[in-house]
PDB file of C-alpha atoms and ligand atoms in Angstrom:
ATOM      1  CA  UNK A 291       6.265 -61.163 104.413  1.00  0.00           C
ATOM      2  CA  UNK A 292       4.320 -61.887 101.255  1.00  0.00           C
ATOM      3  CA  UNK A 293       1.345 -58.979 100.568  1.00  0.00           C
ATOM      4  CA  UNK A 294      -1.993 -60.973  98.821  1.00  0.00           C
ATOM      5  CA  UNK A 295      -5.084 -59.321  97.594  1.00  0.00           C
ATOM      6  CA  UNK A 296      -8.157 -61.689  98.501  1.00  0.00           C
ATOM      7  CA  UNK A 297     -11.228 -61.174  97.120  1.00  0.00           C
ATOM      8  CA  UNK A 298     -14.827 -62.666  97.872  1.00  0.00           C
ATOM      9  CA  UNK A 299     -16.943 -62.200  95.239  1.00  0.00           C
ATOM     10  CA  UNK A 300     -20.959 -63.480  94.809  1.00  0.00           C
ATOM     11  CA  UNK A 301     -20.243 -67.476  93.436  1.00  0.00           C
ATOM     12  CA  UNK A 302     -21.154 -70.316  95.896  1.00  0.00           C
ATOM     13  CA  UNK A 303     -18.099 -70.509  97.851  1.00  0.00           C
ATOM     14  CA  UNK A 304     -17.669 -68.211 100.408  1.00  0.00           C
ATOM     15  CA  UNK A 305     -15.831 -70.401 102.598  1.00  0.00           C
ATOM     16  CA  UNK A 306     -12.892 -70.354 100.172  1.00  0.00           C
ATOM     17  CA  UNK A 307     -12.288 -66.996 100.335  1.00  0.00           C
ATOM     18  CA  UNK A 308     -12.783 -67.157 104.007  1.00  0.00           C
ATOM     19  CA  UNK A 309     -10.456 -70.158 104.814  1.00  0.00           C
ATOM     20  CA  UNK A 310      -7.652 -68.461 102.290  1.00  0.00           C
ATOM     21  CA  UNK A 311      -8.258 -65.565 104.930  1.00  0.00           C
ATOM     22  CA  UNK A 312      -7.444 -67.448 108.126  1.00  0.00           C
ATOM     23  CA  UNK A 313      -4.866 -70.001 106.427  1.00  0.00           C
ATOM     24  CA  UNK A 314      -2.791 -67.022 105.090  1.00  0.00           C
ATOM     25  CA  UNK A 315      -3.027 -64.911 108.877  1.00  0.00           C
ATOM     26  CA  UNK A 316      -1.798 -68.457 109.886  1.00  0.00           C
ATOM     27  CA  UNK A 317       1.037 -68.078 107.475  1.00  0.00           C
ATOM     28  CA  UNK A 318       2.089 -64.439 108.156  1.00  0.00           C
ATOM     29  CA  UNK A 319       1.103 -62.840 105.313  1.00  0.00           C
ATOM     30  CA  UNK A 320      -0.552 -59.725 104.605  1.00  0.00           C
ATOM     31  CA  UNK A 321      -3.628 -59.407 103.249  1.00  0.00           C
ATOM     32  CA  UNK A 322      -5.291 -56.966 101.483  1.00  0.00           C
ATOM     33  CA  UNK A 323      -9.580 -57.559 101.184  1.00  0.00           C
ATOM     34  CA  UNK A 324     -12.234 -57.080  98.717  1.00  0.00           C
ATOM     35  CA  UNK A 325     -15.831 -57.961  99.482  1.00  0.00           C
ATOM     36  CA  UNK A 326     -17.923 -57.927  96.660  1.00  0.00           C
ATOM     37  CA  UNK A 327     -21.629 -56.871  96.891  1.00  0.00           C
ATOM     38  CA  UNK A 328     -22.782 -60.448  96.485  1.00  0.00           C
ATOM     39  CA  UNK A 329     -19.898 -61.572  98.266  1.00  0.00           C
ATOM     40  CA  UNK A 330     -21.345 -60.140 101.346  1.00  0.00           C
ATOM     41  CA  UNK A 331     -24.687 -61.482 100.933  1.00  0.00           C
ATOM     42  CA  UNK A 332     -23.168 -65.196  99.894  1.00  0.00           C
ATOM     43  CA  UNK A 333     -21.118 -64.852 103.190  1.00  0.00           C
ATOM     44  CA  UNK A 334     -24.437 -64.592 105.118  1.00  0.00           C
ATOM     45  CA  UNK A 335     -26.371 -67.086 103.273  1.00  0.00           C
ATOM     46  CA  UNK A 336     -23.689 -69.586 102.922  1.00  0.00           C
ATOM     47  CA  UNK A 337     -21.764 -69.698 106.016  1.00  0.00           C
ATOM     48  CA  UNK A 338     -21.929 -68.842 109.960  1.00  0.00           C
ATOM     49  CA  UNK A 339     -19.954 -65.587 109.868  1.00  0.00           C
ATOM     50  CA  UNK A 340     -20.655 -62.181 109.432  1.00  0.00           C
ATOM     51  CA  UNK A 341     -19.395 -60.367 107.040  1.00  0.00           C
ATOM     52  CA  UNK A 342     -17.669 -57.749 109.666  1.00  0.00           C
ATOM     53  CA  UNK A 343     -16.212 -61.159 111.336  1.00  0.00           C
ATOM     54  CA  UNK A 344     -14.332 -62.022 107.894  1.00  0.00           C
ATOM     55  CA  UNK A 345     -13.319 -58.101 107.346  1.00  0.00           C
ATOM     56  CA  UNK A 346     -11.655 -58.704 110.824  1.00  0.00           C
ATOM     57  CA  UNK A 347      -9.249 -62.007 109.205  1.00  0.00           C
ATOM     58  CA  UNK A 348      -7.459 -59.458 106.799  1.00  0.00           C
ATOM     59  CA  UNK A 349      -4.906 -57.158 107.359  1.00  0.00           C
ATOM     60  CA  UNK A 350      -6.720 -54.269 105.612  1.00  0.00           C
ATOM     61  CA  UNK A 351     -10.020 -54.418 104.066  1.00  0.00           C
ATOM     62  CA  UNK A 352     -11.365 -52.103 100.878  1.00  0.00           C
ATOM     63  CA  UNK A 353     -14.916 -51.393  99.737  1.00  0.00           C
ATOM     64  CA  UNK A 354     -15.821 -52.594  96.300  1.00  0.00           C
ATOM     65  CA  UNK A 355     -16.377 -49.313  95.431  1.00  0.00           C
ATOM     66  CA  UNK A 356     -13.411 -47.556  96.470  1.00  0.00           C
ATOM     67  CA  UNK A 357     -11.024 -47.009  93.056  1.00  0.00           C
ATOM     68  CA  UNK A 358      -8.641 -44.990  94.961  1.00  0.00           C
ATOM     69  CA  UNK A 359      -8.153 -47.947  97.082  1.00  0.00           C
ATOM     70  CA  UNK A 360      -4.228 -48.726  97.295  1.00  0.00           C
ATOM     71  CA  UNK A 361      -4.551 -52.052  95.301  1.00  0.00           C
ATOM     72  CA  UNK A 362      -6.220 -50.361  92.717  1.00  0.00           C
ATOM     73  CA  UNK A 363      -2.709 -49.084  91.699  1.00  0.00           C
ATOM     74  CA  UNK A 364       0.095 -50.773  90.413  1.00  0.00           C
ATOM     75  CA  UNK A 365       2.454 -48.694  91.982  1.00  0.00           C
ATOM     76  CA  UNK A 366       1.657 -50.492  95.471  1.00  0.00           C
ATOM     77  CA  UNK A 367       3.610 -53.606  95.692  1.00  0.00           C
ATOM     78  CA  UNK A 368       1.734 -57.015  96.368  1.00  0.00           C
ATOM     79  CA  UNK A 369       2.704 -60.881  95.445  1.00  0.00           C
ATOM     80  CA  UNK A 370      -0.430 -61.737  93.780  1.00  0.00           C
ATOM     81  CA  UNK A 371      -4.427 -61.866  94.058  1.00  0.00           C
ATOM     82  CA  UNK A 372      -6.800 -64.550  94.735  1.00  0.00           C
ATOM     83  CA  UNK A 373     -10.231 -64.471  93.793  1.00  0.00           C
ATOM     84  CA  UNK A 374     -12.343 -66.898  96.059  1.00  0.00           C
ATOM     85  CA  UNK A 375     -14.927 -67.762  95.037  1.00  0.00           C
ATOM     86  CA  UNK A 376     -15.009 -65.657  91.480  1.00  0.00           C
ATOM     87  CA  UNK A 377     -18.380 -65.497  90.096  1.00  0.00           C
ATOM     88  CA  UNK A 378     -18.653 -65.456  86.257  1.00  0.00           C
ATOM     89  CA  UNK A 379     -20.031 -61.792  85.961  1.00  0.00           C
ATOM     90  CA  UNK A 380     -16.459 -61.145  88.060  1.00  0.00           C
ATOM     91  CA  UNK A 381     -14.870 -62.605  85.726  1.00  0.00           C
ATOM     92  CA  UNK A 382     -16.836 -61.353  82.661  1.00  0.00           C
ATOM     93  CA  UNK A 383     -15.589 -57.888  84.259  1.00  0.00           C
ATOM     94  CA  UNK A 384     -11.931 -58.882  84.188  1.00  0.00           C
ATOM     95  CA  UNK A 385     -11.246 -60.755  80.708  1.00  0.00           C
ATOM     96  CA  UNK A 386     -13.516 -57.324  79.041  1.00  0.00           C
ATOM     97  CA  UNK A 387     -11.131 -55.245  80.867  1.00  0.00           C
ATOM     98  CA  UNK A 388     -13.823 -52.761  82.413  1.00  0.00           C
ATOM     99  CA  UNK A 389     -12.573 -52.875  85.448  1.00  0.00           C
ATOM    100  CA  UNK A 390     -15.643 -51.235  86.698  1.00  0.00           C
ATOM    101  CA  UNK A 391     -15.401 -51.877  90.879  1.00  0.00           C
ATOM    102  CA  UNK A 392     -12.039 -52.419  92.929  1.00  0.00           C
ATOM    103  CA  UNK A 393     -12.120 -56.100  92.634  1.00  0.00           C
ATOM    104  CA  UNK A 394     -11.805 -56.247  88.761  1.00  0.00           C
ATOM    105  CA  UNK A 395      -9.837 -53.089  88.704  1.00  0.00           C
ATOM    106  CA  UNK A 396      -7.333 -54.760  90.934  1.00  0.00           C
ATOM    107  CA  UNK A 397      -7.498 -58.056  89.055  1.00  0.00           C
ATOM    108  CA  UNK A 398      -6.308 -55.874  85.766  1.00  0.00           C
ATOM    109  CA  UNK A 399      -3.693 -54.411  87.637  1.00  0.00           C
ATOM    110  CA  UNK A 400      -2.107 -57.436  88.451  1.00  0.00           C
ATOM    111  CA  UNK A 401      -2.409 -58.929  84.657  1.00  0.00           C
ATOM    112  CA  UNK A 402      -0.720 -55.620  83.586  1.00  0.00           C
ATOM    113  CA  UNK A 403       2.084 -55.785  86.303  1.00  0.00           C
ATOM    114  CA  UNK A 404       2.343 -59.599  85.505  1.00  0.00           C
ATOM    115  CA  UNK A 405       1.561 -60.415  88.851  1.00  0.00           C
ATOM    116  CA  UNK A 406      -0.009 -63.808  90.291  1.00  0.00           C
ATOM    117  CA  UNK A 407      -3.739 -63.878  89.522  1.00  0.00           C
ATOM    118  CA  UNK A 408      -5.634 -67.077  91.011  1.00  0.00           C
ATOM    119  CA  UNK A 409      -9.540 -67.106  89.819  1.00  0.00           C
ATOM    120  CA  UNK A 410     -11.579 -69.616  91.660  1.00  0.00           C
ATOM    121  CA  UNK A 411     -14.104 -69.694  89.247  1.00  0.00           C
ATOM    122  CA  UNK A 412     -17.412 -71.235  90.170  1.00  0.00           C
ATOM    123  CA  UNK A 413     -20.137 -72.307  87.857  1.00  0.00           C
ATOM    124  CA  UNK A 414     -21.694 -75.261  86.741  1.00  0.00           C
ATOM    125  CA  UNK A 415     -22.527 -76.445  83.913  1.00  0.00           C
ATOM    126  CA  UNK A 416     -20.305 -73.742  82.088  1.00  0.00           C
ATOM    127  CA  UNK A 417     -21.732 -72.472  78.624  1.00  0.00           C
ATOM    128  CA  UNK A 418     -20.050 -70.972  76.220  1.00  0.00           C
ATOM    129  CA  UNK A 419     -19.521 -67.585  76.998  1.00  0.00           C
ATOM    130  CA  UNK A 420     -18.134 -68.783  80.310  1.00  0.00           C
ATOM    131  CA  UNK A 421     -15.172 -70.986  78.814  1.00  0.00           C
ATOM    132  CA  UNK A 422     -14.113 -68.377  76.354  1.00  0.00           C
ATOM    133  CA  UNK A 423     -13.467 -65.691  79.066  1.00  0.00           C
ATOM    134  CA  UNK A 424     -11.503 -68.489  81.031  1.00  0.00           C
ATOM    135  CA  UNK A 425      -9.592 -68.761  77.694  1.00  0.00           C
ATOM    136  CA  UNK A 426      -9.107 -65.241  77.921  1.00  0.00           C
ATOM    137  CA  UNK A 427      -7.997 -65.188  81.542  1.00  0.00           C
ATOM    138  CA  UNK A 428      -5.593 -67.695  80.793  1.00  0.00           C
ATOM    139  CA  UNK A 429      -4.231 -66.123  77.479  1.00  0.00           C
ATOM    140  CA  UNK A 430      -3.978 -62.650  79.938  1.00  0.00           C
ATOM    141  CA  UNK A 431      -1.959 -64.665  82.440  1.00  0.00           C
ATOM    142  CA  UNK A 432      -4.422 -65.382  85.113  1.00  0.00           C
ATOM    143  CA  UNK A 433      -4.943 -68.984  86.450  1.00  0.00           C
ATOM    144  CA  UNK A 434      -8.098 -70.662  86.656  1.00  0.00           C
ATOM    145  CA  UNK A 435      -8.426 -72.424  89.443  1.00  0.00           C
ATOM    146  CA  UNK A 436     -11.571 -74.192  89.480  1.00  0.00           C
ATOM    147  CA  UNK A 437     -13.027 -75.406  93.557  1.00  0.00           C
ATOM    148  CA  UNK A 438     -13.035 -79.108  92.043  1.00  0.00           C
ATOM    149  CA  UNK A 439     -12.824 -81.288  95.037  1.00  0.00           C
ATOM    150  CA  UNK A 440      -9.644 -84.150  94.859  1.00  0.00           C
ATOM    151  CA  UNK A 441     -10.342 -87.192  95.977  1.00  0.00           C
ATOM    152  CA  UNK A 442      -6.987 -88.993  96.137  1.00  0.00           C
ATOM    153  CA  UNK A 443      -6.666 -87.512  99.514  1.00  0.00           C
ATOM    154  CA  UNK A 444      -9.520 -89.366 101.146  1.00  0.00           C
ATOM    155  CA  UNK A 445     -11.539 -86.350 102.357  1.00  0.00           C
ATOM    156  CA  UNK A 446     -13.043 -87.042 105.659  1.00  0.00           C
ATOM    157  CA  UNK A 447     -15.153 -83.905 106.018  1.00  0.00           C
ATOM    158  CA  UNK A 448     -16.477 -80.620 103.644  1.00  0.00           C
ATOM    159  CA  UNK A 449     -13.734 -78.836 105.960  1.00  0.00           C
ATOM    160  CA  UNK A 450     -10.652 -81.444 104.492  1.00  0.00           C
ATOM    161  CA  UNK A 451     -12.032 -80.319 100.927  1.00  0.00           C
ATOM    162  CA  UNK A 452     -12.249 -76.996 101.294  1.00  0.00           C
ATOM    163  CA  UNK A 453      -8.380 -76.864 102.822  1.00  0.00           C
ATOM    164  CA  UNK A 454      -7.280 -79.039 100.325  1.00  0.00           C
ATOM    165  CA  UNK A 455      -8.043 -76.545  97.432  1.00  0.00           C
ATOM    166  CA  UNK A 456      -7.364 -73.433  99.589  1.00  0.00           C
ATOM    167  CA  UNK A 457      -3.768 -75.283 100.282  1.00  0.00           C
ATOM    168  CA  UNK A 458      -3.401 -75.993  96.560  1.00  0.00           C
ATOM    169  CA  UNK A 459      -3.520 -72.249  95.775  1.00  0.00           C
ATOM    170  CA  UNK A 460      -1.365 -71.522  98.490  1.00  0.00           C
ATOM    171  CA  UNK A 461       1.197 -73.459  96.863  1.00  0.00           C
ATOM    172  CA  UNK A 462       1.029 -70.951  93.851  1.00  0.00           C
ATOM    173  CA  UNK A 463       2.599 -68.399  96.327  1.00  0.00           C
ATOM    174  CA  UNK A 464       5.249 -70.712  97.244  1.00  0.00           C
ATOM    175  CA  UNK A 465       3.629 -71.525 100.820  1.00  0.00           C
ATOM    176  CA  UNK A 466       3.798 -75.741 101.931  1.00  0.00           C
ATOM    177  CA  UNK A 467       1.079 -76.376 104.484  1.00  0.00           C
ATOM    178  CA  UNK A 468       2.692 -79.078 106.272  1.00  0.00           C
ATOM    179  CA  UNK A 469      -1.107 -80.347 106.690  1.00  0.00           C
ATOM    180  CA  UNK A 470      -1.848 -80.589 103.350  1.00  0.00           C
ATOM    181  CA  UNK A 471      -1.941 -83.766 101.983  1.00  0.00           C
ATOM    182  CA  UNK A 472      -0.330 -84.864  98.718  1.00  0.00           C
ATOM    183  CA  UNK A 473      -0.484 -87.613  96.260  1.00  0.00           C
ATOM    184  CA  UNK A 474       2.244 -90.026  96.902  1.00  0.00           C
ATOM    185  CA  UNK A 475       1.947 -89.639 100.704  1.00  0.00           C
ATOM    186  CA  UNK A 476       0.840 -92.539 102.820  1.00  0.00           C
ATOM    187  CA  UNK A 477      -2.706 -92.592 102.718  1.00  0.00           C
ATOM    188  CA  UNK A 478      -5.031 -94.162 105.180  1.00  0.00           C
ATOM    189  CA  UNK A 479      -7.267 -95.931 103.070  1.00  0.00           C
ATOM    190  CA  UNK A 480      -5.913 -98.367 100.071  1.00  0.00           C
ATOM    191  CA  UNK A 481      -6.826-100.423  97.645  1.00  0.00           C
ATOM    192  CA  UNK A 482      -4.347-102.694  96.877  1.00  0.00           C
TER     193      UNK A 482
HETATM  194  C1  FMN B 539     -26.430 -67.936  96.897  1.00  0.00           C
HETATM  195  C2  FMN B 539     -25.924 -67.517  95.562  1.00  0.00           C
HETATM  196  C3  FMN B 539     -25.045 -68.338  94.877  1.00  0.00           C
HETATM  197  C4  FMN B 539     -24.541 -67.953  93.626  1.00  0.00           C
HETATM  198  N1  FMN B 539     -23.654 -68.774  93.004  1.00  0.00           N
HETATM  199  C5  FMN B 539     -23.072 -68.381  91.847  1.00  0.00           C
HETATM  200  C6  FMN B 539     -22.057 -69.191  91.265  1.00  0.00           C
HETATM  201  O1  FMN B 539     -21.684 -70.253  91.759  1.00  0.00           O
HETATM  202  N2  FMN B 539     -21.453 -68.713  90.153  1.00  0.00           N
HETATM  203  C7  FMN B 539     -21.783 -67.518  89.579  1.00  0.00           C
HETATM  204  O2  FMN B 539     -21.182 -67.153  88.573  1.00  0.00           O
HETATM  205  N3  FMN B 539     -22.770 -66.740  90.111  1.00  0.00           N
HETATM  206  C8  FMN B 539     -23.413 -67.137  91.233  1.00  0.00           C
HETATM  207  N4  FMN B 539     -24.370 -66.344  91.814  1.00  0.00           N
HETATM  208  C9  FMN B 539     -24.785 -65.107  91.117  1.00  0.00           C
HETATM  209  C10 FMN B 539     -23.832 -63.931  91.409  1.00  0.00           C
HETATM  210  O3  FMN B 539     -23.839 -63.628  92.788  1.00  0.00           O
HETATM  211  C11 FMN B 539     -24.284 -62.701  90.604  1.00  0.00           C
HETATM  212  O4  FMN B 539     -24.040 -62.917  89.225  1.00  0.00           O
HETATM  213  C12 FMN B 539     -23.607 -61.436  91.034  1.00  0.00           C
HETATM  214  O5  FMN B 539     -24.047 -60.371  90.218  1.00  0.00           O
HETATM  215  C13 FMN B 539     -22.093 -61.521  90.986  1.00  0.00           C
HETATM  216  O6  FMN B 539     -21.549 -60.248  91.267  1.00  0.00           O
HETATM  217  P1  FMN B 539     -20.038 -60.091  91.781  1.00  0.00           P
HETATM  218  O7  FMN B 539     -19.189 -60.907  90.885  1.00  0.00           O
HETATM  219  O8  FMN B 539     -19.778 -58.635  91.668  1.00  0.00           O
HETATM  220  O9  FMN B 539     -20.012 -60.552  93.200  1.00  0.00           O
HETATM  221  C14 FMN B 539     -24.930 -66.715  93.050  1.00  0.00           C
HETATM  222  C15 FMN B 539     -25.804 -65.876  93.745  1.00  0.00           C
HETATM  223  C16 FMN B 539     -26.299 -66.276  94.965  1.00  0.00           C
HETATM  224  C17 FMN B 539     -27.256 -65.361  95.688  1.00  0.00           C
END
């Protein structure tokens, strides 16, 4: 059974973090929660659930807070981590190293284990200061994994986007959602 750290930090996007929630319980895996403080409010302004309703989709949920938290240690084995959505102050946090709550204390544990780290990193436009922590991130061994919406699949609904990037970083953990379509399948709508 894989273990995955999933955190929800304050970007738009708290759907992400909240369909990589039910779509890994789906899966079998274990999974370990961080809500941000933003995360929480950007959970009640963006979406229908509370935020004790997505605490209830993971295995075991951590306050932000909490350093002595078990994945704030690199002693306690998990597969990865998936930041969804990461905001850019998150991820200012991580690529300075201050690890200063248990989301970006977690996040360095897993670059200094050389584990999987998956940053869904939301902003738009980017400046300058934004692209050259993603460089960092990148050069540290995290992946940034951007919420761009694909097309090629011929998205019907918000709710075929948002699985279609949530099942693209589940393929980073090895995982093949039979539901998720990919290019080269038979697609419904052509043009030639
Ligand atoms: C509704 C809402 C949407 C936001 N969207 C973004 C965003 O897309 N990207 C971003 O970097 N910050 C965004 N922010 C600002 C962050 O929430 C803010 O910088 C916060 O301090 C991030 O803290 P955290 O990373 O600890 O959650 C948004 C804030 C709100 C209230």
């Amino acid at each position: 059974m894989k273990k995955i750290i999933v955190a929800i930090t304050g970007g738009s996007g708290a759907i992400y973090g909240i369909r990589t929630l039910q779509l890994l319980r789906e899966l079998g895996a274990e999974t370990h929660l961080i809500i941000s403080a933003w995360g929480s409010k950007t959970i009640q302004m963006e979406t229908s659930y509370t935020v004790n309703e997505v605490k209830e989709m993971a295995s075991v949920h951590y306050h932000s807070g909490n350093q002595a938290a078990d994945v704030s240690s690199g002693s306690f084995k998990v597969d990865g981590m998936i930041v969804a959505p990461c905001s850019m102050k998150t991820l200012a946090s991580i690529t300075s190293g201050m690890a200063s709550d248990l989301v970006s204390r977690s996040a360095d544990v897993m670059l200094k284990e050389q584990k999987k780290l998956i940053l869904l990193a939301r902003e738009t436009p980017l400046n300058l200061i934004h692209v050259r922590n993603m460089e960092t991130a990148i050069l540290s061994g995290a992946m940034i994994f951007p919420p761009v919406p694909a097309f090629y699949n011929n998205p019907e609904s918000l709710d075929d986007v948002i699985n279609h990037t949530v099942g693209r970083v589940l393929d980073q953990f090895g995982y093949d959602p039979e539901w998720l379509k990919r290019w080269g399948e038979p697609s419904k709508h052509s043009n030639t």
